Every structure is written in structure tokens, then in C-alpha cells.
Short mmCIF file of C-alpha atoms in Angstrom, two decimals:
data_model
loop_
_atom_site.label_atom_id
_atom_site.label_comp_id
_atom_site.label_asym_id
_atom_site.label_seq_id
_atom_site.Cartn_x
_atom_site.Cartn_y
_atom_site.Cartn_z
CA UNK A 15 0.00 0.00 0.00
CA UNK A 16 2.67 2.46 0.62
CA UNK A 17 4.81 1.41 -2.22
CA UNK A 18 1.70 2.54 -4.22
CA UNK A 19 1.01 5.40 -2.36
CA UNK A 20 4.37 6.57 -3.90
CA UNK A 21 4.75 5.29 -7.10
CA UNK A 22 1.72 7.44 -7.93
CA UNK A 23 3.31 10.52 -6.04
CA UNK A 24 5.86 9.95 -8.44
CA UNK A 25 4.00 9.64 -11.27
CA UNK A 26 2.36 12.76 -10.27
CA UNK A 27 5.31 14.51 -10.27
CA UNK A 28 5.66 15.27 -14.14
CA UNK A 29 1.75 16.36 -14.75
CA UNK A 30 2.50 19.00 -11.52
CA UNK A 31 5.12 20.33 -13.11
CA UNK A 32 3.90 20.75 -16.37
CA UNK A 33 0.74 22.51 -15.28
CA UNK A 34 2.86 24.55 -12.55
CA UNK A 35 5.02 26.13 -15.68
CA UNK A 36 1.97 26.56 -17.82
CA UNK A 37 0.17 28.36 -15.06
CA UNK A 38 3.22 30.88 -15.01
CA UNK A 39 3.47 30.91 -18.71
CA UNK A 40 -0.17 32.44 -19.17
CA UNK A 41 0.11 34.71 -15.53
CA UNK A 42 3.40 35.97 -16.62
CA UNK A 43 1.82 39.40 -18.53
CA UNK A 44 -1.01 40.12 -16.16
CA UNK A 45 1.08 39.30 -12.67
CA UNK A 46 4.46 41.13 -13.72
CA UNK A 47 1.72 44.11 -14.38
CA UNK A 48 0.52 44.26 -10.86
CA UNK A 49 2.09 44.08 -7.45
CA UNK A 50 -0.37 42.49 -5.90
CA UNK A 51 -0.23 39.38 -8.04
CA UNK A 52 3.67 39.69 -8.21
CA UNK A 53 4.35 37.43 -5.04
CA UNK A 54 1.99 35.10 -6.01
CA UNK A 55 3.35 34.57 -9.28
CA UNK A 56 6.99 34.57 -8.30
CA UNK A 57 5.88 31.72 -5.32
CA UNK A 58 4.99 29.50 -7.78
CA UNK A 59 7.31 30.18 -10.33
CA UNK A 60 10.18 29.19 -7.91
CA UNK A 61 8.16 26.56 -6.66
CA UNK A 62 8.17 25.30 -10.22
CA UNK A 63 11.63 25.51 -10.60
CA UNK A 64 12.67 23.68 -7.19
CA UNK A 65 9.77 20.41 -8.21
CA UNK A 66 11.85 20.75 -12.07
CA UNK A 67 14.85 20.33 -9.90
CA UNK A 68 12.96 17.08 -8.18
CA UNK A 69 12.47 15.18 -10.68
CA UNK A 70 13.09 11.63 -10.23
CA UNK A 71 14.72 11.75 -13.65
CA UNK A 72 16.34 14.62 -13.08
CA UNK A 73 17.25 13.30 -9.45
CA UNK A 74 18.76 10.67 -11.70
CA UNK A 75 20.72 12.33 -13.81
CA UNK A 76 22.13 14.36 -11.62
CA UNK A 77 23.35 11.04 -9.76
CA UNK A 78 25.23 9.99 -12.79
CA UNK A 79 27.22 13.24 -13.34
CA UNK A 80 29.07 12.84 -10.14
CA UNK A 81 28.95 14.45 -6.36
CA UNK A 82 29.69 17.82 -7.19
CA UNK A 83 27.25 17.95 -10.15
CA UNK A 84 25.01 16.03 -7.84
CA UNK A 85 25.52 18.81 -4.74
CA UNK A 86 25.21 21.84 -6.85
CA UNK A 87 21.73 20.54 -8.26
CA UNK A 88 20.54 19.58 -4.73
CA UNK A 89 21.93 22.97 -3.34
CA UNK A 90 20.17 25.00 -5.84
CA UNK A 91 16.83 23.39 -5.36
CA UNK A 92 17.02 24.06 -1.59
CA UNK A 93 18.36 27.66 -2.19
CA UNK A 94 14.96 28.32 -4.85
CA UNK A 95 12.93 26.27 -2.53
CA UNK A 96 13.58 28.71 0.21
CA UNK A 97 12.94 31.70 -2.39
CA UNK A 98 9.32 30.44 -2.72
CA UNK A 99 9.03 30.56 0.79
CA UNK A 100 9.46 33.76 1.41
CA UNK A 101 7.74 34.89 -1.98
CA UNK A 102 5.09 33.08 -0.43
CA UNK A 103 5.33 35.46 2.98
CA UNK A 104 5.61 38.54 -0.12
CA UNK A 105 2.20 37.34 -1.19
CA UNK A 106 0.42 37.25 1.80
CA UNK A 107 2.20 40.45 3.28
CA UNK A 108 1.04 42.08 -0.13
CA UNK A 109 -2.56 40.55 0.10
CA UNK A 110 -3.11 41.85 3.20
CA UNK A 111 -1.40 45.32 2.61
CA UNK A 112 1.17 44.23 5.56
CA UNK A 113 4.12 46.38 5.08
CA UNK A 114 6.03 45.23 7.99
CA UNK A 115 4.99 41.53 6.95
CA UNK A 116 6.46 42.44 3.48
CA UNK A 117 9.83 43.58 5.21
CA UNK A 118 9.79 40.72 7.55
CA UNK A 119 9.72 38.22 4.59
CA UNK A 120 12.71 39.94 2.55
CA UNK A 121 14.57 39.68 5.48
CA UNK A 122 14.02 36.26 7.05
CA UNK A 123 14.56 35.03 3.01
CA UNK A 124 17.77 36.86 3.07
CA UNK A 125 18.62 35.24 6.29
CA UNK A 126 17.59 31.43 5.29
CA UNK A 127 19.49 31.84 2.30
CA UNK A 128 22.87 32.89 3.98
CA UNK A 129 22.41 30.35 6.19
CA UNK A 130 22.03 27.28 4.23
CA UNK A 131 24.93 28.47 2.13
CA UNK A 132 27.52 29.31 4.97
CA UNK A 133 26.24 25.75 6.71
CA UNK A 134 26.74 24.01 3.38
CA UNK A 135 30.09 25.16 2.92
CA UNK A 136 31.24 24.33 6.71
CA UNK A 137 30.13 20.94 6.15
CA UNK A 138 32.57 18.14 5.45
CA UNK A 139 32.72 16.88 1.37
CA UNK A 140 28.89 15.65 -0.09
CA UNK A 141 26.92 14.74 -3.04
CA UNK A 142 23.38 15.88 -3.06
CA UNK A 143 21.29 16.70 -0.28
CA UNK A 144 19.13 14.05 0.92
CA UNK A 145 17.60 13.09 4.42
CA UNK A 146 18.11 9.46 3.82
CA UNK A 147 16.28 6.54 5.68
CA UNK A 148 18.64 5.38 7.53
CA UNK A 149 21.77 7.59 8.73
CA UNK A 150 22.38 11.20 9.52
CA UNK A 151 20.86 13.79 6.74
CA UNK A 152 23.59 15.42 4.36
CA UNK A 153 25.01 17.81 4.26
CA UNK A 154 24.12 18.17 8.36
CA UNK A 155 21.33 18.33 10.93
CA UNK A 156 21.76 21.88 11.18
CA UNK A 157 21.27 22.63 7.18
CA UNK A 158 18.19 20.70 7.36
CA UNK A 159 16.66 22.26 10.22
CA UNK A 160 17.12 25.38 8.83
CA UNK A 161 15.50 24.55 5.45
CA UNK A 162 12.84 22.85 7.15
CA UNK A 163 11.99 25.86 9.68
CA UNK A 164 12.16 28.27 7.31
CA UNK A 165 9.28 26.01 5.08
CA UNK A 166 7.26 25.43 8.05
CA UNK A 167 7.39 29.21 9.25
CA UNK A 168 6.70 30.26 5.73
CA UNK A 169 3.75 27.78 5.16
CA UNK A 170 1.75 28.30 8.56
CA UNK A 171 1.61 31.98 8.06
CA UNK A 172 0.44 31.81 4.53
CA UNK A 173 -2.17 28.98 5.26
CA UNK A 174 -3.26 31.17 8.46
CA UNK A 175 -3.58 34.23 6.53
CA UNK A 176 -5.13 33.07 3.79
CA UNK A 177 -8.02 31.30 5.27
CA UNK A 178 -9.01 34.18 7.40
CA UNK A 179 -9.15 36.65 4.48
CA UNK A 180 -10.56 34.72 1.78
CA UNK A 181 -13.37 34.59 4.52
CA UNK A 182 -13.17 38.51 4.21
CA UNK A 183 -12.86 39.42 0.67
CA UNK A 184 -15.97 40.55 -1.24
CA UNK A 185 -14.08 39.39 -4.57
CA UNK A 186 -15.48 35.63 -5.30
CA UNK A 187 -11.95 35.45 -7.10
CA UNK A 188 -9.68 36.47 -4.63
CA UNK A 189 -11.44 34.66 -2.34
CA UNK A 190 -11.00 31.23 -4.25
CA UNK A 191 -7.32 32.08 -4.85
CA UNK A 192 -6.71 32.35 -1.89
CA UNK A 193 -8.37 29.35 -0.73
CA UNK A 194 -6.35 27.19 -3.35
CA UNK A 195 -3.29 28.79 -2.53
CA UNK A 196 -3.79 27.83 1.09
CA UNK A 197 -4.73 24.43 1.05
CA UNK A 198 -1.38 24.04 -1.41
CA UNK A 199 0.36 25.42 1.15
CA UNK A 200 -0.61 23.43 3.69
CA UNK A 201 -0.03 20.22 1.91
CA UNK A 202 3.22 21.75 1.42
CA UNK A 203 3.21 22.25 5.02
CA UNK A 204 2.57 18.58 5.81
CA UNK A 205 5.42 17.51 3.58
CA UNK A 206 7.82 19.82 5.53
CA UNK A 207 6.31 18.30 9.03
CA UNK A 208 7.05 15.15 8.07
CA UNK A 209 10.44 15.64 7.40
CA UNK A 210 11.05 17.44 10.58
CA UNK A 211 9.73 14.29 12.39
CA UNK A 212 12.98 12.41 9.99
CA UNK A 213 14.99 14.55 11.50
CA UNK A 214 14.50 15.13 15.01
CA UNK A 215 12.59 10.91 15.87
CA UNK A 216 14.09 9.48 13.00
CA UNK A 217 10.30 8.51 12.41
CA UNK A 218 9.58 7.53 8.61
CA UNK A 219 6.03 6.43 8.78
CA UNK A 220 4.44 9.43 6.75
CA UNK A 221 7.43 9.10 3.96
CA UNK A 222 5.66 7.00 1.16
CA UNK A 223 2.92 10.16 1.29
CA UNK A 224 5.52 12.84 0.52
CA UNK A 225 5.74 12.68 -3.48
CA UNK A 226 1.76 12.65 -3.64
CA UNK A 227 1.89 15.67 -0.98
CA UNK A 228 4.38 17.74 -2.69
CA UNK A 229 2.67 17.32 -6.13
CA UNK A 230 -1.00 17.93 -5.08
CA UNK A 231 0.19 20.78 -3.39
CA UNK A 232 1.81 22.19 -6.76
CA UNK A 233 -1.43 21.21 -9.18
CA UNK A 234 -3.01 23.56 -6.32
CA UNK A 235 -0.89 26.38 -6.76
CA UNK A 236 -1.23 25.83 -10.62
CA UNK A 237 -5.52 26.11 -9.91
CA UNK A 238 -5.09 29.04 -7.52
CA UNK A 239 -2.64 31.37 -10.35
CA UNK A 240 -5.10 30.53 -12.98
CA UNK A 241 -8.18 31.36 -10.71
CA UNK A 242 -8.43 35.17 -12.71
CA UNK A 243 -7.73 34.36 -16.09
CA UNK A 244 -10.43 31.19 -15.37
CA UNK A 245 -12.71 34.22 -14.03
CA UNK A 246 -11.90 36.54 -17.39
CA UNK A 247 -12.47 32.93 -19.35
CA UNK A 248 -15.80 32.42 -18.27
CA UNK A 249 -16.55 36.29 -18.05
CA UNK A 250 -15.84 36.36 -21.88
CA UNK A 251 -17.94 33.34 -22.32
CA UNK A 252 -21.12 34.82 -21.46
CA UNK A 253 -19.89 38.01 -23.02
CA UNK A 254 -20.13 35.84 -26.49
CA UNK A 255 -22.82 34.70 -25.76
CA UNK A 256 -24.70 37.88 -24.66
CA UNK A 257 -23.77 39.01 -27.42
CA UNK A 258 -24.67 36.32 -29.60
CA UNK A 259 -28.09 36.30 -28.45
CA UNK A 260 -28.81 40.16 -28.67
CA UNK A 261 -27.02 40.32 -32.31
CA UNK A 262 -30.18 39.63 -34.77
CA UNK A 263 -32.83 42.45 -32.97
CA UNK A 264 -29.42 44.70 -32.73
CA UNK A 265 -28.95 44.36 -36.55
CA UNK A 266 -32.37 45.00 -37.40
CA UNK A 267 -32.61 48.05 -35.41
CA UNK A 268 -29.47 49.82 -35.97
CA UNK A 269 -30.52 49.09 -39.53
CA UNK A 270 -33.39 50.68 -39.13
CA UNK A 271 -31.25 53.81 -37.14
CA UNK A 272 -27.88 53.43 -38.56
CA UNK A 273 -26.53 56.36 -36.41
CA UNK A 274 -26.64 55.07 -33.05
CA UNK A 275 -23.98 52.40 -33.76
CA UNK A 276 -20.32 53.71 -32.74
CA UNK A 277 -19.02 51.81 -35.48
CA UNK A 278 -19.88 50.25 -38.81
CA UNK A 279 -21.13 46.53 -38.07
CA UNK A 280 -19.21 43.66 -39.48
CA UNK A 281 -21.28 41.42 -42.10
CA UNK A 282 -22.32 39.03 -40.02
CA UNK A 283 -22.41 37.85 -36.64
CA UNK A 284 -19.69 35.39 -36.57
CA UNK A 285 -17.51 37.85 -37.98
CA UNK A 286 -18.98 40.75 -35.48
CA UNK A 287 -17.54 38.13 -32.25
CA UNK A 288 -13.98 36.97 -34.36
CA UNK A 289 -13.24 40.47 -35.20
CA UNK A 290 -15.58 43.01 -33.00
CA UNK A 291 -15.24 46.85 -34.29
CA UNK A 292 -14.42 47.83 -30.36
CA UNK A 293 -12.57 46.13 -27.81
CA UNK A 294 -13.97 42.57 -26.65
CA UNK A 295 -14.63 43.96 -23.01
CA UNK A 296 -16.81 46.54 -24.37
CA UNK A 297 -18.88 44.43 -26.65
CA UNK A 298 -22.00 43.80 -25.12
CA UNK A 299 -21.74 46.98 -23.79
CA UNK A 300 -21.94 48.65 -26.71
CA UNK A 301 -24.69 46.12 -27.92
CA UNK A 302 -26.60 47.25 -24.99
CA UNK A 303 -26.02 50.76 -25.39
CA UNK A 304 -26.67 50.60 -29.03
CA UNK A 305 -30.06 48.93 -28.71
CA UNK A 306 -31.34 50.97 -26.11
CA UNK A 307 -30.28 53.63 -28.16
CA UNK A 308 -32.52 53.08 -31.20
CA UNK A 309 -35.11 51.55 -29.09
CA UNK A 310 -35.58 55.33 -27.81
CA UNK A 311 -35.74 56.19 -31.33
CA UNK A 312 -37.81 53.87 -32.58
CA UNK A 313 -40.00 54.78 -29.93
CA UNK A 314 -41.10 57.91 -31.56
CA UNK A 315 -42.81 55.75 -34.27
CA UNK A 316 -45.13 53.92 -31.60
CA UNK A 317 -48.69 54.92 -31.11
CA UNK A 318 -50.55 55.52 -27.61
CA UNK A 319 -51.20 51.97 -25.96
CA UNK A 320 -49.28 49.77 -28.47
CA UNK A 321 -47.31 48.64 -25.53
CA UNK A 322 -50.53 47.12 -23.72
CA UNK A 323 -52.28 46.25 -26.45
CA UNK A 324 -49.14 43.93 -27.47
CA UNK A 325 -48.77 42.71 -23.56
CA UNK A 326 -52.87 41.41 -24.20
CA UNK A 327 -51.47 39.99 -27.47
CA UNK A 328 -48.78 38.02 -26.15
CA UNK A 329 -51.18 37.03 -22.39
CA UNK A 330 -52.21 33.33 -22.18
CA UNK A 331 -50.12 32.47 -25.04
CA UNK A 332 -47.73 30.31 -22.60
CA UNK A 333 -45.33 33.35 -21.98
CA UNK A 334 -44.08 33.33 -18.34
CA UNK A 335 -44.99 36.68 -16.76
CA UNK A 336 -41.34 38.16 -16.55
CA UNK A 337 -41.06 37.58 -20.34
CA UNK A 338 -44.52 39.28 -21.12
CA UNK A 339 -43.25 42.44 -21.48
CA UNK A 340 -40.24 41.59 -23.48
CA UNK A 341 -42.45 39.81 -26.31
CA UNK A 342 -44.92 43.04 -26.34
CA UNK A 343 -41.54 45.33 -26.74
CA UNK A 344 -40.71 42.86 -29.94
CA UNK A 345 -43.49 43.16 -31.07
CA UNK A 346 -44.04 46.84 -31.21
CA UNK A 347 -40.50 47.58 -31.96
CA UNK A 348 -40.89 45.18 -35.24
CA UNK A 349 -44.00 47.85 -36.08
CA UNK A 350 -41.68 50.44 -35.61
CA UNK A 351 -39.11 49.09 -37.32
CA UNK A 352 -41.43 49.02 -40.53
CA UNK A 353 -42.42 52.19 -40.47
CA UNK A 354 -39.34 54.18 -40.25
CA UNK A 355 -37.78 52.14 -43.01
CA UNK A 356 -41.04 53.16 -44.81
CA UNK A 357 -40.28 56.59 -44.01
CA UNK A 358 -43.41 57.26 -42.11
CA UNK A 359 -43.21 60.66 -40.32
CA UNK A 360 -42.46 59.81 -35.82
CA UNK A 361 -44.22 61.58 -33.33
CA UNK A 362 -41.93 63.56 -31.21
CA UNK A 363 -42.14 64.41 -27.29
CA UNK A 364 -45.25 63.25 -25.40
CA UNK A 365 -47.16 62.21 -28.94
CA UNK A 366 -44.32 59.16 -28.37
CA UNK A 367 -46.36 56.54 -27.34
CA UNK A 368 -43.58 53.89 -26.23
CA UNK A 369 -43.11 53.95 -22.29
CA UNK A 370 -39.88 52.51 -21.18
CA UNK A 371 -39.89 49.08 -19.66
CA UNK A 372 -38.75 49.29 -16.31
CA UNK A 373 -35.66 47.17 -16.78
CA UNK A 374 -34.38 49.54 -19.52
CA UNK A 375 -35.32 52.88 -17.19
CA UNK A 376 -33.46 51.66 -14.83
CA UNK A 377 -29.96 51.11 -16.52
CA UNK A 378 -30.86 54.42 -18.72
CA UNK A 379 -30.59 56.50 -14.54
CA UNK A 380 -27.57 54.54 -13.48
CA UNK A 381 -29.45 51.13 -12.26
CA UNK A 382 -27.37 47.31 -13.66
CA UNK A 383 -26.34 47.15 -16.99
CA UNK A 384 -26.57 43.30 -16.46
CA UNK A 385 -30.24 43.70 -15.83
CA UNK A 386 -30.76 45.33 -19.00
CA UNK A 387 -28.56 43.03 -21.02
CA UNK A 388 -30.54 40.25 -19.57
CA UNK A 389 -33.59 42.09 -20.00
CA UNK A 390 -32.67 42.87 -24.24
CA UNK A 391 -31.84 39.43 -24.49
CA UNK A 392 -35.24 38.28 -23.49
CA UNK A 393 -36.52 40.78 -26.24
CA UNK A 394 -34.28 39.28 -28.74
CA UNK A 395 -35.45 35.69 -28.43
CA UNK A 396 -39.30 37.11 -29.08
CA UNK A 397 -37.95 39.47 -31.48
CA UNK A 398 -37.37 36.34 -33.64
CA UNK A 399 -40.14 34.34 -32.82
CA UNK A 400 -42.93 33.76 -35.26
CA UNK A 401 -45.33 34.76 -32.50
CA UNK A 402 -44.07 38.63 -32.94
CA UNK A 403 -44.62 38.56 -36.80
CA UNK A 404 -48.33 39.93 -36.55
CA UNK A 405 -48.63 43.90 -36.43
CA UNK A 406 -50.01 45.31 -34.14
CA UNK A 407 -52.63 47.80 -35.38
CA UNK A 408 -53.16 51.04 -32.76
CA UNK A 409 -55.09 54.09 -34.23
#
């Protein structure tokens, strides 16, 4: 069971990896942009580098080169392993806005670091460093207590921290970060624990669970990095598909008004979401905009009462209440429609018969945009229903 237990920590190790370095890959632009993201980004970019440096093949290799090639490899992953600890510390310290945090972690990294390199150079001749089994860790007890203390340290304050404000944060994002982040960390954690008991009980019970440990713990951090661009991935998902939805009444009406559109619409609605005439975060904002746009317009070509007398139209025909409004708007706004291509002469002022829907009032005085996108959309799926197609005839 425990041989098991490992050989698929092991396996494990190369899929962690992979996803770790792909995480930082596609964070690299956004997170080198903003300091708040920087410590979180350069935590699990060193993390990254220390697992690379873990590798069972690379362990391997290493092995075969010789003891010096073998020390320098095992050297520098302790040295970067120690970097992502305190980047870790940066993160928090930055999350929370704790300057003396922040100042704390430069300066117990600086310390670990100088440490492990004046106690590896006092120690007598070695090949990598390893905490085996049986026998008395290399390079020296002292190295590894260091290493380990300055992992545990590291790892309680971040888990700490970052359960007790993702349980703050407003931001459903931040919050899950966060979360992520911290339960990495304190797998991390456990890993580090376990090799403390190694060193000071010589107790190796827990030891078959550390490769599955350390690699769950870096598929974690890879989830918790990717957290906002998996929040901008679905955002622009139901941007698309807002968009999508309110495209054929859109078309028809700035047809119908040409000048409310900002810019000239592509030729058709594929090519209006591959190639959109503003920028993609202001798409279905401009949709929205747009369409409320001419439907003020449009309204001047409404008579008194259409509005109800399309609502009595559209009652007992199976449309849920909510949506009984947005089929009568369809409706009128197709009568419209005709008769300004026709060139039929509007009715200005109070002779415009077509009263706002409340959803579109709302967002015109400041109220959710969301609401009104929702709303349009609603009026887009009757717009192109065959229930809308009949006119409806107001004196």
C-alpha cells in the first residue's frame, strides 16, 4: 500500500510540473503588471523551478554526473525552494497590505538563504542533499533544520492568513485564490512536518505520502494562479454569448437607425464576435447601449397603448410573466421598425407613445447594466419568434 502510495506521487510529479510552468506561462503578462499578483506569481514560479529540480529523472541524472554535479543541483533546489518561501510570505504580506509583513519576509529570506549556504560550505565533502532513511541527513542536521523551519514558518503563516481573508474578501476570485493557494500550502506544510519528524525521531512512517503531498500541493498552486484568467475565461464566455443572443434584434434596429452604432457593423455575426469593431470587453456593452439607443428612437414611431395592447397579445399564449413584457416590446419595436424604413413621419415628445420598460429605465438612470442586457436578451429571443410577426394595429 505504501509502495503505491508513492509510485503514484511519483508519477504525479511530471503532470505538476507541467501545469505549474503553464500556469506561469499564461500569468506571466497580467502578474508582472501588478504588485499584488507579483508574489503570487513569483511563489509559484520558484516553486516550479525547485519540483523541475525534483524530478526523479532529473534526481537521476544528476546522480550519474558525479557528487559535485550532484551537490550543486541539490543545493540550488534548496536555495529556490527557500525563495518560494518567502515569496510566499511577499504574497500574503502584499494581500493583506502588511508592510512590515512584506519587510519581515525579505529579510528572514535573506537570512535562510545565507544560512544554508555558509552551513553548506562548513560541512565536510557531499553529493546531493538528501535526508536518507537510515543515517544522519547530508550535508548536516543543522542545514536541514534550517530549510525545514524556514518552510514550516513560511507555510503556517500563509495557510493562516489566507483562510481568514478569503473569509473577508468581497471578490469571489480572490477569495478562491486564496483558498487554493492555502490548502497548497498546507499540503506543502505537511510535507515539511514530516520531514522534521525524519529529522529530530528518525520517524519515517508518513514518507511514502511525501511525493503525492508535494505534487498535489503544486497542481493547487497551478488552480489558484489561474483562478483570474479562469474568471476573465468564463466572463468572456457569457460576453459571447450575450452578445450572440442580442445580435439579430441589434442588426435589425441599428438598420433601421444606422446612427446610433459607434461603429460600422461587421457582415455578419460570426464575424462581429472573431473580429468586433471595439474592444472585446466593451462588446456587449456597446450592444446594450446601441439597442437601447434606437429603441428610444424607434419609440417615436409607436402609437398611444401599443405597448398594452401587445402585452394582451402576447397574455395566455404560454409566456411566463417576466417575459410578457419583453415579447410586447418585440413586437411593437418590429412595427416600428417598418415604419421608419417606410419613411413614415415619428411623433416627437409626449405624442411618443412607447413607455420605457422598467428594466431599460433603470440602466438608462444609473441602475445594472446586467439587468438590461438580460432584460434585451429576453426581447431578442421574441424578437425572432414567429409569435411577434403579426402587427399590431393602434389608431
Amino acid at each position: 500500500m505504501a509502495a503505491d502510495l508513492t509510485d503514484f506521487g511519483n508519477w504525479l510529479a511530471v503532470p505538476s510540473v507541467v501545469c505549474l510552468w503553464l500556469a506561469v506561462l499564461l500569468r506571466a503578462p497580467g502578474a508582472l503588471r501588478s504588485p499584488q499578483q507579483r508574489g503570487l506569481w513569483l511563489a509559484v514560479a520558484t516553486a516550479a523551478a525547485a519540483m523541475t529540480l525534483n524530478l526523479p529523472d532529473v534526481v537521476t541524472y544528476a546522480m550519474t554526473r558525479g557528487a559535485a554535479y550532484a551537490h550543486t543541483i541539490g543545493l540550488v533546489r534548496n536555495l529556490i525552494g527557500v525563495l518560494s518561501a518567502g515569496a510566499v510570505l511577499y504574497f500574503v504580506a502584499a494581500t493583506t497590505r502588511g508592510r512590515r509583513l512584506q519587510l519581515a519576509s525579505c529579510a528572514a529570506t535573506v537570512a535562510w538563504l545565507s544560512t544554508l549556504v555558509a552551513l553548506d560550505a562548513a560541512a565536510p565533502g557531499h553529493g546531493t542533499h538528501t535526508m536518507p532513511p537510515v543515517g544522519d541527513p547530508v550535508p548536516s542536521l543543522a542545514y536541514w533544520l534550517v530549510l525545514i523551519s524556514a518552510h514550516v514558518i513560511a507555510n503556517t503563516v500563509c495557510v493562516s492568513l489566507c483562510w481568514r481573508y478569503s473569509r473577508r474578501t468581497e471578490s469571489r476570485g480572490l477569495a478562491a485564490g486564496l483558498r487554493l493557494f492555502g490548502l497548497g500550502t498546507a499540503l506543502a506544510g505537511l510535507f515539511w512536518l514530516a520531514y522534521l519528524l525524519k529529522a529530530l525521531f528518525a520517524s519515517t512512517w508518513a514518507m511514502p505520502a511525501l511525493p503525492l503531498l508535494m505534487n498535489l500541493h503544486g497542481l493547487l498552486r497551478a488552480a489558484a494562479i489561474l483562478v483570474p484568467t479562469l474568471f476573465t475565461l468564463r466572463r468572456t464566455s457569457a460576453d459571447i454569448a450575450t452578445a450572440w443572443r442580442l445580435w439579430p434584434l441589434w442588426r435589425d434596429l441599428v438598420e433601421a437607425v444606422p446612427h446610433v452604432a459607434l461603429n460600422k457593423p461587421r457582415s455578419g455575426r460570426v464575424m462581429e464576435l472573431l473580429w468586433p469593431p471595439v474592444p472585446r470587453n466593451l462588446l456587449v456593452y456597446r450592444k446594450v447601449i446601441e439597442t437601447r439607443d434606437a429603441i428610444l428612437i424607434l419609440g417615436e414611431y409607436v402609437g398611444p397603448g401599443a405597448l398594452e395592447q401587445a402585452r394582451g397579445h402576447v397574455a395566455g399564449r404560454g409566456i411566463p410573466e417576466q417575459r410578457r413584457t419583453a415579447a410586447a416590446l418585440a413586437r411593437v419595436l418590429k412595427d416600428a421598425r417598418r415604419a421608419k424604413l417606410a419613411g413614415l413621419p415619428g411623433q416627437t415628445g409626449e405624442a411618443a407613445g412607447l413607455e420605457l420598460p422598467a428594466a431599460i429605465q433603470s440602466s438608462n438612470e444609473g441602475g445594472d447594466l446586467a439587468d438590461e442586457a438580460r432584460f434585451l436578451v429576453d426581447v431578442a429571443e421574441a424578437y425572432t419568434s414567429p409569435a411577434t410577426t403579426e402587427e399590431v394595429k393602434v389608431p
